[in-house]
Amino acid sequence: MRILIVEEQVLCSEMLREILSAQPGLRVVATARTAAAAEALLEREGVDVVLLDLLLPDRSGLELIGALAARGSRARLVVCSAMNHRAAIATAFSLGAHAFVPKTATLAELIDTLRTRRRVEIENVTVAEEDVSFRLPRQLVA
């Protein structure tokens, strides 16, 4: 599985690259610190998964998700962010994200989520306006 990491913090990005690339079947093909760099890389690199933060310096990860979905990107969009407000999570899913992993999750949960080919959602987060419910990453939604 080819992964693009979109993470502003260099240390976090480098740690994720090292850890994920050491996992059988996972290969980080590129990293980007901005949404613009991610879009440029996606034009050149074939990736299966975009692992992205919502807090990016040039524009929000939510905007990037929307742009990639609008372009018809076939990559699974997996959000890994400390910004775990209900509205942000619901917006990420409504724009085309396939999974949300909070930065408080374990490494095993992140890896399981990356390997999962179906949509993964988070439990006990409900957005009344949109009536969206989320489940734990271990529970899969077809």
CSV table of C-alpha atoms in Angstrom, one decimal:
chain,number,residue,atom,x,y,z
A,1,MET,CA,0.0,0.0,0.0
A,2,ARG,CA,1.5,3.3,-1.1
A,3,ILE,CA,1.0,6.2,1.4
A,4,LEU,CA,1.3,9.9,1.1
A,5,ILE,CA,1.6,11.7,4.5
A,6,VAL,CA,0.4,15.3,4.7
A,7,GLU,CA,1.6,16.7,8.0
A,8,GLU,CA,3.0,20.1,8.8
A,9,GLN,CA,5.1,19.0,11.7
A,10,VAL,CA,8.4,17.6,10.4
A,11,LEU,CA,9.1,15.4,13.4
A,12,CYS,CA,5.7,13.9,13.3
A,13,SER,CA,5.9,13.3,9.6
A,14,GLU,CA,9.4,11.7,9.9
A,15,MET,CA,8.3,9.4,12.7
A,16,LEU,CA,5.2,8.3,10.8
A,17,ARG,CA,7.3,7.6,7.7
A,18,GLU,CA,9.8,5.5,9.6
A,19,ILE,CA,7.2,3.5,11.6
A,20,LEU,CA,4.8,2.9,8.7
A,21,SER,CA,7.5,2.0,6.2
A,22,ALA,CA,8.7,-0.7,8.6
A,23,GLN,CA,5.3,-2.4,8.5
A,24,PRO,CA,4.8,-5.2,6.0
A,25,GLY,CA,2.9,-4.1,3.0
A,26,LEU,CA,3.0,-0.4,3.8
A,27,ARG,CA,5.3,2.1,2.0
A,28,VAL,CA,5.4,5.8,2.4
A,29,VAL,CA,6.1,7.1,-1.0
A,30,ALA,CA,6.1,10.8,-0.1
A,31,THR,CA,5.5,13.4,2.5
A,32,ALA,CA,4.1,16.9,2.2
A,33,ARG,CA,3.9,19.8,4.7
A,34,THR,CA,1.2,21.8,2.8
A,35,ALA,CA,-2.0,21.1,0.9
A,36,ALA,CA,-0.4,22.6,-2.2
A,37,ALA,CA,2.6,20.3,-2.0
A,38,ALA,CA,0.3,17.3,-1.4
A,39,GLU,CA,-1.8,18.1,-4.6
A,40,ALA,CA,1.4,18.5,-6.6
A,41,LEU,CA,2.7,15.1,-5.3
A,42,LEU,CA,-0.5,13.4,-6.1
A,43,GLU,CA,-0.3,14.5,-9.7
A,44,ARG,CA,3.1,12.7,-9.9
A,45,GLU,CA,2.8,9.8,-7.5
A,46,GLY,CA,0.3,7.0,-7.5
A,47,VAL,CA,-0.9,6.5,-3.9
A,48,ASP,CA,-3.4,4.3,-2.3
A,49,VAL,CA,-3.9,6.3,0.9
A,50,VAL,CA,-3.5,9.9,1.8
A,51,LEU,CA,-2.9,10.2,5.6
A,52,LEU,CA,-3.5,13.8,6.4
A,53,ASP,CA,-3.8,16.3,9.3
A,54,LEU,CA,-6.5,18.9,9.3
A,55,LEU,CA,-4.2,21.7,10.4
A,56,LEU,CA,-2.0,22.7,7.5
A,57,PRO,CA,-0.2,26.0,7.0
A,58,ASP,CA,-1.6,27.0,3.6
A,59,ARG,CA,-5.2,25.9,3.9
A,60,SER,CA,-7.2,23.4,6.0
A,61,GLY,CA,-7.1,19.7,5.5
A,62,LEU,CA,-10.9,19.9,5.1
A,63,GLU,CA,-10.3,22.0,2.0
A,64,LEU,CA,-7.8,19.5,0.7
A,65,ILE,CA,-10.2,16.6,1.3
A,66,GLY,CA,-12.9,18.5,-0.7
A,67,ALA,CA,-10.4,19.3,-3.5
A,68,LEU,CA,-9.2,15.8,-3.8
A,69,ALA,CA,-12.7,14.4,-3.8
A,70,ALA,CA,-13.8,16.9,-6.4
A,71,ARG,CA,-10.9,15.8,-8.6
A,72,GLY,CA,-12.1,12.2,-8.3
A,73,SER,CA,-9.0,11.0,-6.4
A,74,ARG,CA,-9.1,7.2,-5.9
A,75,ALA,CA,-6.9,7.4,-2.9
A,76,ARG,CA,-8.4,6.6,0.5
A,77,LEU,CA,-8.4,9.8,2.6
A,78,VAL,CA,-7.5,9.0,6.2
A,79,VAL,CA,-7.5,11.9,8.6
A,80,CYS,CA,-5.1,11.7,11.6
A,81,SER,CA,-5.5,14.9,13.6
A,82,ALA,CA,-5.6,16.4,17.1
A,83,MET,CA,-8.5,18.5,15.9
A,84,ASN,CA,-11.3,16.1,16.9
A,85,HIS,CA,-14.2,18.5,17.2
A,86,ARG,CA,-17.5,16.8,16.2
A,87,ALA,CA,-18.2,19.3,13.4
A,88,ALA,CA,-14.7,18.9,11.9
A,89,ILE,CA,-15.0,15.1,11.9
A,90,ALA,CA,-18.5,15.2,10.3
A,91,THR,CA,-17.3,17.7,7.7
A,92,ALA,CA,-14.3,15.6,6.9
A,93,PHE,CA,-16.6,12.6,6.2
A,94,SER,CA,-19.1,14.6,4.3
A,95,LEU,CA,-16.3,15.9,2.0
A,96,GLY,CA,-15.0,12.5,1.3
A,97,ALA,CA,-12.8,11.3,4.1
A,98,HIS,CA,-12.8,7.5,4.6
A,99,ALA,CA,-11.6,7.4,8.1
A,100,PHE,CA,-10.7,9.6,11.1
A,101,VAL,CA,-8.0,8.6,13.6
A,102,PRO,CA,-7.4,10.9,16.5
A,103,LYS,CA,-3.8,11.6,17.4
A,104,THR,CA,-4.6,10.1,20.8
A,105,ALA,CA,-5.1,6.7,19.1
A,106,THR,CA,-2.5,3.9,19.4
A,107,LEU,CA,-0.1,3.0,16.6
A,108,ALA,CA,-2.0,-0.3,16.2
A,109,GLU,CA,-5.3,1.5,15.7
A,110,LEU,CA,-3.7,3.7,13.0
A,111,ILE,CA,-2.1,0.8,11.2
A,112,ASP,CA,-5.4,-1.2,11.4
A,113,THR,CA,-7.3,1.8,9.9
A,114,LEU,CA,-4.7,2.2,7.1
A,115,ARG,CA,-5.1,-1.5,6.2
A,116,THR,CA,-8.9,-1.4,6.2
A,117,ARG,CA,-10.3,-1.0,2.8
A,118,ARG,CA,-13.8,0.0,3.9
A,119,ARG,CA,-15.0,3.2,5.5
A,120,VAL,CA,-14.1,3.5,9.2
A,121,GLU,CA,-15.8,5.8,11.6
A,122,ILE,CA,-15.5,6.9,15.2
A,123,GLU,CA,-17.9,6.0,18.0
A,124,ASN,CA,-19.9,8.3,20.2
A,125,VAL,CA,-19.5,11.4,18.1
A,126,THR,CA,-22.9,12.7,17.0
A,127,VAL,CA,-23.5,15.9,15.1
A,128,ALA,CA,-27.2,16.8,15.7
A,129,GLU,CA,-27.4,19.2,12.7
A,130,GLU,CA,-26.5,16.4,10.3
A,131,ASP,CA,-27.5,13.4,12.4
A,132,VAL,CA,-24.2,11.8,11.8
A,133,SER,CA,-23.0,9.0,14.2
A,134,PHE,CA,-19.5,7.6,14.3
A,135,ARG,CA,-18.1,4.3,15.5
A,136,LEU,CA,-14.8,3.1,16.9
A,137,PRO,CA,-12.1,2.4,14.4
A,138,ARG,CA,-12.3,-1.3,15.2
A,139,GLN,CA,-15.9,-1.4,14.0
A,140,LEU,CA,-16.3,-1.2,10.2
A,141,VAL,CA,-19.1,0.3,8.2
A,142,ALA,CA,-19.7,-1.2,4.8
